[in-house]
Coordinates of C-alpha atoms and ligand atoms in Angstrom, one line a residue:
X1 CA 91.5 73.7 95.2
X2 CA 88.6 75.5 93.6
X3 CA 89.8 78.1 91.2
X4 CA 89.0 81.7 91.5
X5 CA 87.3 81.8 87.9
X6 CA 84.7 78.6 89.0
X7 CA 83.1 81.0 92.0
X8 CA 80.0 83.2 91.5
X9 CA 80.3 86.4 93.2
X10 CA 76.8 87.8 92.2
X11 CA 75.4 89.5 94.9
X12 CA 77.9 88.0 97.4
X13 CA 80.4 89.2 99.8
X14 CA 83.9 88.3 99.8
X15 CA 86.3 88.1 102.8
X16 CA 89.6 88.5 101.2
X17 CA 93.1 88.3 103.2
X18 CA 95.7 90.5 101.8
X19 CA 98.8 91.7 102.8
X20 CA 98.8 95.3 103.3
X21 CA 102.1 95.2 105.6
X22 CA 103.6 97.9 103.5
X23 CA 106.6 100.1 104.9
X24 CA 106.2 103.8 105.7
X25 CA 108.6 106.7 105.4
X26 CA 107.0 108.9 108.1
X27 CA 103.1 109.5 107.1
X28 CA 103.7 108.1 103.6
X29 CA 104.1 104.6 102.2
X30 CA 107.2 104.0 100.9
X31 CA 106.8 100.9 98.6
X32 CA 102.9 100.3 97.7
X33 CA 103.9 96.8 95.7
X34 CA 101.8 94.9 98.3
X35 CA 98.6 96.9 97.7
X36 CA 99.3 96.7 94.2
X37 CA 99.3 93.4 93.9
X38 CA 96.0 93.0 95.5
X39 CA 94.2 95.2 93.4
X40 CA 93.4 92.5 90.5
X41 CA 91.4 89.7 93.0
X42 CA 89.7 92.9 94.6
X43 CA 88.5 94.3 90.8
X44 CA 87.7 90.6 90.0
X45 CA 85.2 90.2 92.6
X46 CA 83.7 93.8 92.1
X47 CA 83.3 93.3 88.4
X48 CA 81.8 90.2 89.0
X49 CA 78.8 91.7 91.1
X50 CA 80.4 90.8 94.2
X51 CA 81.2 93.2 97.2
X52 CA 84.7 92.9 99.2
X53 CA 85.5 92.9 102.8
X54 CA 89.2 93.3 102.7
X55 CA 91.6 92.2 105.7
X56 CA 95.2 92.3 106.7
X57 CA 97.7 92.6 109.1
X58 CA 100.3 95.8 109.5
X59 CA 103.3 95.5 111.5
X60 CA 103.6 93.7 114.8
X61 CA 101.7 95.7 117.4
X62 CA 101.4 95.3 120.9
X63 CA 98.4 97.1 121.2
X64 CA 96.1 99.3 119.2
X65 CA 99.0 101.5 118.0
X66 CA 97.7 104.4 116.0
X67 CA 100.9 103.9 113.7
X68 CA 99.7 100.4 112.8
X69 CA 96.4 101.1 112.0
X70 CA 95.2 100.2 108.5
X71 CA 93.4 103.9 108.4
X72 CA 96.9 104.5 107.2
X73 CA 96.1 102.4 103.9
X74 CA 93.0 103.6 103.0
X75 CA 93.7 106.1 101.0
X76 CA 96.4 104.8 98.8
X77 CA 93.8 101.9 98.6
X78 CA 91.0 104.6 97.1
X79 CA 93.4 105.8 94.7
X80 CA 94.6 102.5 93.1
X81 CA 90.7 101.2 93.0
X82 CA 89.3 104.6 92.0
X83 CA 86.4 104.2 94.3
X84 CA 85.8 105.2 98.2
X85 CA 86.5 102.8 100.7
X86 CA 84.7 102.1 103.7
X87 CA 87.0 101.8 107.0
X88 CA 85.8 100.5 110.1
X89 CA 87.6 101.1 113.4
X90 CA 87.8 97.1 114.1
X91 CA 87.9 93.8 112.5
X92 CA 84.6 92.0 114.6
X93 CA 82.3 93.3 116.7
X94 CA 79.0 94.7 116.3
X95 CA 80.0 97.9 114.6
X96 CA 81.9 95.9 111.7
X97 CA 79.0 93.3 111.2
X98 CA 76.5 96.2 110.7
X99 CA 78.8 97.9 108.4
X100 CA 79.5 94.3 106.5
X101 CA 75.5 93.8 106.5
X102 CA 75.1 97.1 104.8
X103 CA 77.7 96.3 102.2
X104 CA 76.3 96.7 98.7
X105 CA 77.7 95.4 95.6
X106 CA 80.3 97.2 94.1
X107 CA 81.6 98.2 97.3
X108 CA 84.8 97.8 99.3
X109 CA 84.9 97.6 103.3
X110 CA 88.4 97.5 104.8
X111 CA 88.9 96.0 108.4
X112 CA 91.2 97.3 111.0
X113 CA 94.5 95.4 111.7
X114 CA 94.0 92.1 112.2
X115 CA 96.9 91.8 114.8
X116 CA 95.3 94.6 117.2
X117 CA 93.9 91.0 118.2
X118 CA 96.4 88.3 119.8
X119 CA 93.8 85.5 118.7
X120 CA 95.1 86.6 115.2
X121 CA 98.2 85.2 115.5
X122 CA 97.2 82.7 118.1
X123 CA 95.0 81.1 115.2
X124 CA 91.9 81.3 117.5
X125 CA 88.8 79.4 116.4
X126 CA 86.5 82.0 117.7
X127 CA 87.8 84.9 116.3
X128 CA 88.2 83.2 113.0
X129 CA 84.7 82.1 113.0
X130 CA 83.4 85.6 114.1
X131 CA 85.7 86.9 110.9
X132 CA 83.8 84.5 108.9
X133 CA 80.3 85.3 109.8
X134 CA 81.0 88.7 107.7
X135 CA 80.9 87.1 104.5
X136 CA 79.8 84.0 102.1
X137 CA 83.4 83.3 100.2
X138 CA 86.7 83.6 101.6
X139 CA 89.6 84.1 99.4
X140 CA 93.3 84.1 100.6
X141 CA 95.5 86.7 98.4
X142 CA 98.3 87.2 100.8
X143 CA 100.8 84.7 99.7
X144 CA 103.5 86.5 102.1
X145 CA 101.6 85.2 105.3
X146 CA 100.6 81.9 104.0
X147 CA 103.6 80.4 106.0
X148 CA 101.8 81.3 109.0
X149 CA 98.8 79.4 110.8
X150 CA 97.0 82.5 112.0
X151 CA 93.3 82.8 112.3
X152 CA 93.0 84.6 109.1
X153 CA 95.2 82.8 107.1
X154 CA 94.5 79.3 108.0
X155 CA 92.0 78.5 110.9
X156 CA 89.3 80.9 109.0
X157 CA 89.0 78.4 105.7
X158 CA 87.0 75.6 107.7
X159 CA 84.2 78.2 108.1
X160 CA 83.3 78.7 104.4
X161 CA 82.0 76.2 101.8
X162 CA 83.2 78.6 99.3
X163 CA 86.8 79.6 99.5
X164 CA 90.0 80.5 96.9
X165 CA 93.0 81.5 96.2
X166 CA 92.9 85.2 95.1
X167 CA 94.8 86.1 91.5
X168 CA 98.1 86.8 92.9
X169 CA 98.2 83.8 95.0
X170 CA 97.0 81.5 92.1
X171 CA 100.2 82.8 90.4
X172 CA 102.5 82.2 93.3
X173 CA 101.4 78.8 93.7
X174 CA 101.7 78.2 89.8
X175 CA 104.9 79.6 89.4
X176 CA 106.3 77.5 92.0
X177 CA 104.8 74.5 90.6
X178 CA 106.3 75.2 87.3
X179 CA 110.1 75.0 89.1
X180 CA 109.3 72.3 91.4
X181 CA 107.1 69.9 89.7
X182 CA 107.3 70.3 85.9
X183 CA 110.1 72.5 85.0
X184 CA 111.3 72.6 81.2
X185 CA 115.1 71.5 81.6
X186 CA 117.7 72.5 82.0
X187 CA 117.0 73.8 85.7
X188 CA 119.3 76.2 87.3
X189 CA 119.0 77.4 90.7
X190 CA 121.1 80.6 91.7
X191 CA 121.5 80.8 95.6
X192 CA 123.4 83.5 97.2
X193 CA 123.0 86.0 100.3
X194 CA 125.0 85.8 103.4
X195 CA 124.7 82.5 105.1
X196 CA 124.6 78.9 104.0
X197 CA 123.0 77.9 107.3
X198 CA 119.9 79.7 106.4
X199 CA 119.5 78.0 103.1
X200 CA 120.7 74.5 103.6
X201 CA 117.1 73.0 103.5
X202 CA 116.2 74.8 100.2
X203 CA 119.1 73.7 98.2
X204 CA 118.6 70.2 99.6
X205 CA 115.2 70.0 98.2
X206 CA 116.0 71.9 95.1
X207 CA 118.6 69.0 94.2
X208 CA 115.8 66.7 93.5
X209 CA 114.7 68.9 90.3
X210 CA 117.6 71.2 89.2
X211 CA 120.6 70.3 86.9
X212 CA 122.7 73.0 87.9
X213 CA 123.6 75.1 91.3
X214 CA 125.2 78.4 91.1
X215 CA 126.3 79.2 94.5
X216 CA 127.4 83.0 95.3
X217 CA 127.7 85.6 97.8
X218 CA 128.8 84.9 101.3
X219 CA 127.8 81.5 101.6
X220 CA 129.9 80.6 99.0
X221 CA 133.3 81.1 101.5
X222 CA 132.1 78.0 103.8
X223 CA 132.1 75.9 100.2
X224 CA 135.5 77.4 99.5
X225 CA 136.9 76.6 102.9
X226 CA 135.4 73.2 102.9
X227 CA 137.2 72.6 99.6
X228 CA 140.5 73.3 101.2
X229 CA 140.6 77.2 100.2
X230 CA 141.6 80.0 102.0
X231 CA 139.0 82.5 103.0
X232 CA 140.9 85.5 104.4
X233 CA 138.4 87.6 106.7
X234 CA 135.4 86.4 104.7
X235 CA 132.1 86.0 106.1
X236 CA 132.2 82.2 106.9
X237 CA 130.1 79.5 108.8
X238 CA 132.9 76.6 109.7
X239 CA 130.3 75.0 111.8
X240 CA 128.7 74.0 108.7
X241 CA 131.4 72.3 106.6
X242 CA 129.3 68.9 107.2
X243 CA 126.3 70.5 105.6
X244 CA 128.3 71.8 102.4
X245 CA 130.2 68.5 102.0
X246 CA 126.4 66.9 102.4
X247 CA 125.0 69.3 99.7
X248 CA 128.2 68.4 97.2
X249 CA 127.5 64.7 97.9
X250 CA 124.0 64.8 97.3
X251 CA 124.6 67.2 94.2
X252 CA 126.9 64.4 92.5
X253 CA 124.0 61.5 93.8
X254 CA 121.8 63.6 91.7
X255 CA 123.7 64.6 88.5
X256 CA 123.4 68.4 89.4
X257 CA 126.6 70.4 88.2
X258 CA 127.8 73.0 91.1
X259 CA 128.8 76.4 89.8
X260 CA 131.0 78.1 92.7
X261 CA 132.9 81.3 92.2
X262 CA 136.4 81.2 90.7
X263 CA 137.5 85.0 91.6
X264 CA 136.1 87.3 93.9
X265 CA 136.1 91.0 94.7
X266 CA 138.1 91.7 98.2
X267 CA 138.5 94.6 100.1
X268 CA 140.6 95.6 103.2
X269 CA 136.6 96.4 105.5
X270 CA 133.1 96.0 104.9
X271 CA 133.1 99.4 103.1
X272 CA 132.5 101.0 100.0
X273 CA 135.7 103.0 99.6
X274 CA 138.5 100.7 101.3
X275 CA 141.2 99.2 99.1
X276 CA 140.0 96.6 96.7
X277 CA 141.3 94.1 94.4
X278 CA 140.4 90.9 92.4
X279 CA 141.9 87.4 93.4
X280 CA 141.5 84.0 93.3
X281 CA 138.7 82.8 95.6
X282 CA 141.1 79.8 96.6
X283 CA 143.7 82.2 97.6
X284 CA 142.2 85.2 99.8
X285 CA 145.0 87.0 101.7
X286 CA 144.3 87.5 105.8
X287 CA 143.1 90.9 106.2
X288 CA 140.9 90.9 103.2
X289 CA 137.1 89.9 102.8
X290 CA 135.2 88.8 99.7
X291 CA 132.2 90.9 99.0
X292 CA 131.4 90.0 95.1
X293 CA 132.2 87.7 92.8
X294 CA 134.9 88.6 90.1
X295 CA 134.9 89.0 86.3
X296 CA 135.6 85.4 85.4
X297 CA 133.2 84.4 88.0
X298 CA 130.4 86.9 86.6
X299 CA 131.0 85.0 82.8
X300 CA 131.0 81.7 84.1
X301 CA 127.3 82.1 86.1
X302 CA 126.1 84.2 83.5
X303 CA 126.8 81.5 80.8
X304 CA 125.3 78.7 82.5
X305 CA 122.0 80.7 83.6
X306 CA 121.8 81.9 79.9
X307 CA 121.5 78.3 78.9
X308 CA 118.9 77.5 81.2
X309 CA 115.0 76.8 80.1
X310 CA 114.0 77.3 83.8
X311 CA 115.6 79.6 86.4
X312 CA 115.3 80.2 89.9
X313 CA 116.8 82.9 92.0
X314 CA 117.1 83.4 95.5
X315 CA 119.7 85.6 97.2
X316 CA 122.4 88.2 95.7
X317 CA 125.9 87.3 94.7
X318 CA 127.2 90.1 96.7
X319 CA 126.7 93.1 99.0
X320 CA 125.1 94.7 96.2
X321 CA 123.6 97.7 98.5
X322 CA 127.3 99.3 98.2
X323 CA 128.1 100.2 94.6
X324 CA 131.6 98.6 94.7
X325 CA 130.1 95.3 95.1
X326 CA 127.1 95.0 93.2
X327 CA 128.7 94.0 89.5
X328 CA 128.2 90.6 90.3
X329 CA 124.5 90.8 91.2
X330 CA 124.0 92.9 88.3
X331 CA 125.6 90.4 86.0
X332 CA 123.3 87.6 87.0
X333 CA 120.3 89.8 86.8
X334 CA 120.9 90.8 83.5
X335 CA 121.6 87.0 82.5
X336 CA 118.5 86.0 84.0
X337 CA 116.5 88.9 82.1
X338 CA 118.5 87.7 78.5
X339 CA 117.1 83.8 79.2
X340 CA 113.8 85.1 80.1
X341 CA 113.9 87.7 77.0
X342 CA 114.4 84.1 74.7
X343 CA 111.4 82.4 76.7
X344 CA 113.0 80.6 79.9
X345 CA 110.8 80.8 83.2
X346 CA 112.2 82.9 85.5
X347 CA 111.6 83.2 89.4
X348 CA 112.7 85.6 91.6
X349 CA 112.2 85.6 95.6
X350 CA 113.5 86.8 98.7
X351 CA 113.7 90.4 99.4
X352 CA 117.3 91.2 98.7
X353 CA 117.1 89.5 95.4
X354 CA 114.0 91.3 94.9
X355 CA 115.5 94.7 95.9
X356 CA 118.4 94.1 93.7
X357 CA 116.3 93.4 90.4
X358 CA 114.5 96.5 91.8
X359 CA 117.7 98.3 91.8
X360 CA 118.7 97.5 88.3
X361 CA 115.4 98.5 86.7
X362 CA 114.9 94.7 85.7
X363 CA 111.8 93.9 87.8
X364 CA 109.9 93.8 84.3
X365 CA 112.4 91.5 82.9
X366 CA 111.6 88.4 84.9
X367 CA 108.7 85.9 84.5
X368 CA 107.7 86.2 87.8
X369 CA 108.9 87.8 91.3
X370 CA 107.7 86.5 94.5
X371 CA 105.9 88.5 96.7
X372 CA 106.5 86.6 99.8
X373 CA 110.0 86.1 101.6
X374 CA 109.3 83.4 104.5
X375 CA 106.7 81.8 102.3
X376 CA 108.5 81.1 99.4
X377 CA 111.9 79.9 101.1
X378 CA 109.1 77.4 103.1
X379 CA 107.9 76.6 99.9
X380 CA 111.1 75.8 98.2
X381 CA 112.2 73.8 101.4
X382 CA 109.0 71.5 99.8
X383 CA 107.1 72.4 103.2
X384 CA 102.9 72.6 102.8
X385 CA 102.2 75.9 103.8
X386 CA 99.2 76.1 106.1
X387 CA 97.6 79.1 104.1
X388 CA 97.4 77.1 101.2
X389 CA 96.6 73.7 102.4
X390 CA 93.4 75.2 104.2
X391 CA 91.9 76.4 100.8
X392 CA 92.1 72.5 99.5
Ligands
AMP1 P1 120.0 86.8 102.9 O1 119.0 87.5 103.6 O2 120.8 85.8 103.6 O3 119.4 86.2 101.5 O4 121.6 87.7 102.8 C1 121.3 88.6 102.1 C2 122.6 89.7 102.5 O5 123.9 89.0 102.2 C3 122.8 91.3 101.5 O6 122.5 92.0 102.6 C4 124.2 91.2 100.9 O7 124.6 92.1 101.5 C5 124.6 89.8 101.9 N1 126.1 89.4 101.4 C6 126.0 88.9 100.2 N2 127.3 88.6 99.5 C7 128.2 89.1 100.7 C8 129.7 88.8 101.2 N3 130.2 88.4 100.3 N4 130.1 89.1 102.3 C9 129.0 89.6 103.2 N5 127.6 89.9 102.9 C10 127.1 89.3 101.9

């Protein structure tokens, strides 16, 4: 892949696929992180004498829904870039063509929601070729959509001689490489979240590179059941006992040490304020459900994390959204932050772990926070993502 730094943007037009799929609260953008994350690449092209044509999807429109127009992003983009952004109410067609031809170095043109055309998701060649005719260079900086073989993320690349990953995508690729290909040892993967079924293939792939596997959150109970423990009313997937055993066997074969919870905070119901107590995880009474890891486990998990040189974290240790069950996730987040401060490399990914790290104000204490949920999970499974492959 040609690094972006090896491309000359002087008097050239760059078509940049970004991820402006941001959440709204009424008319206000409630989290502008994704727009913010795209700014360095746009500025890089402008500073190097080029112009930018910026394209993205927003939501899952069924038709031209006004509430999913990229016009709603324009003002925020202008404010973050500190310049006027030109907006066209389409992403292909004569008006767009005219606007792109008029575009001067230093200017930014924002196109309308790509998903207003069903051809985008279908990966349509004609649509991709029409988009490609707007610019000289193609840049993909939308890591969150690289696992999709859409027209603007994958098909389009074949129509450009000059193409590259943007600065954000480049960082995402490098961070994953650091964990999956040449990690400094010991390497620890922390996995959590509701279900083991959604993470089996990731764990199986990770076992090839890690030394320690820390398992918390709802998925731990299926492992506990597998080992003969009593899980009470905790979330559990008995149909996946075989997969848990396979993971344990594979871990043994690869010399990976597994850390499961020892104790757990249980509650009478899935509520912040019902009766709670801490019990041995092997003996959860009927009528009680485990919603967070207990004090002994917090110590055990934190100790292994603090001794690690490379840390990958995906999934919370408990129902961190409720204050009574956030301590486990907070303890792990603090341990990752401490290890990072001492020079370890930490990569945090997956919507909920990222939300947790933000909630505990530890976002800036991690080496890298991935912007892609599904894309990161597929990368960790060892899949080659179509959006990245297309740039090679
Ligand atoms: P996932 O999307 O699979 O990573 O799951 C994240 C969700 O798992 C979060 O919303 C957590 O609240 C939830 N979760 C974590 N631990 C538990 C648990 N012990 N019981 C039920 N849900 C949990």
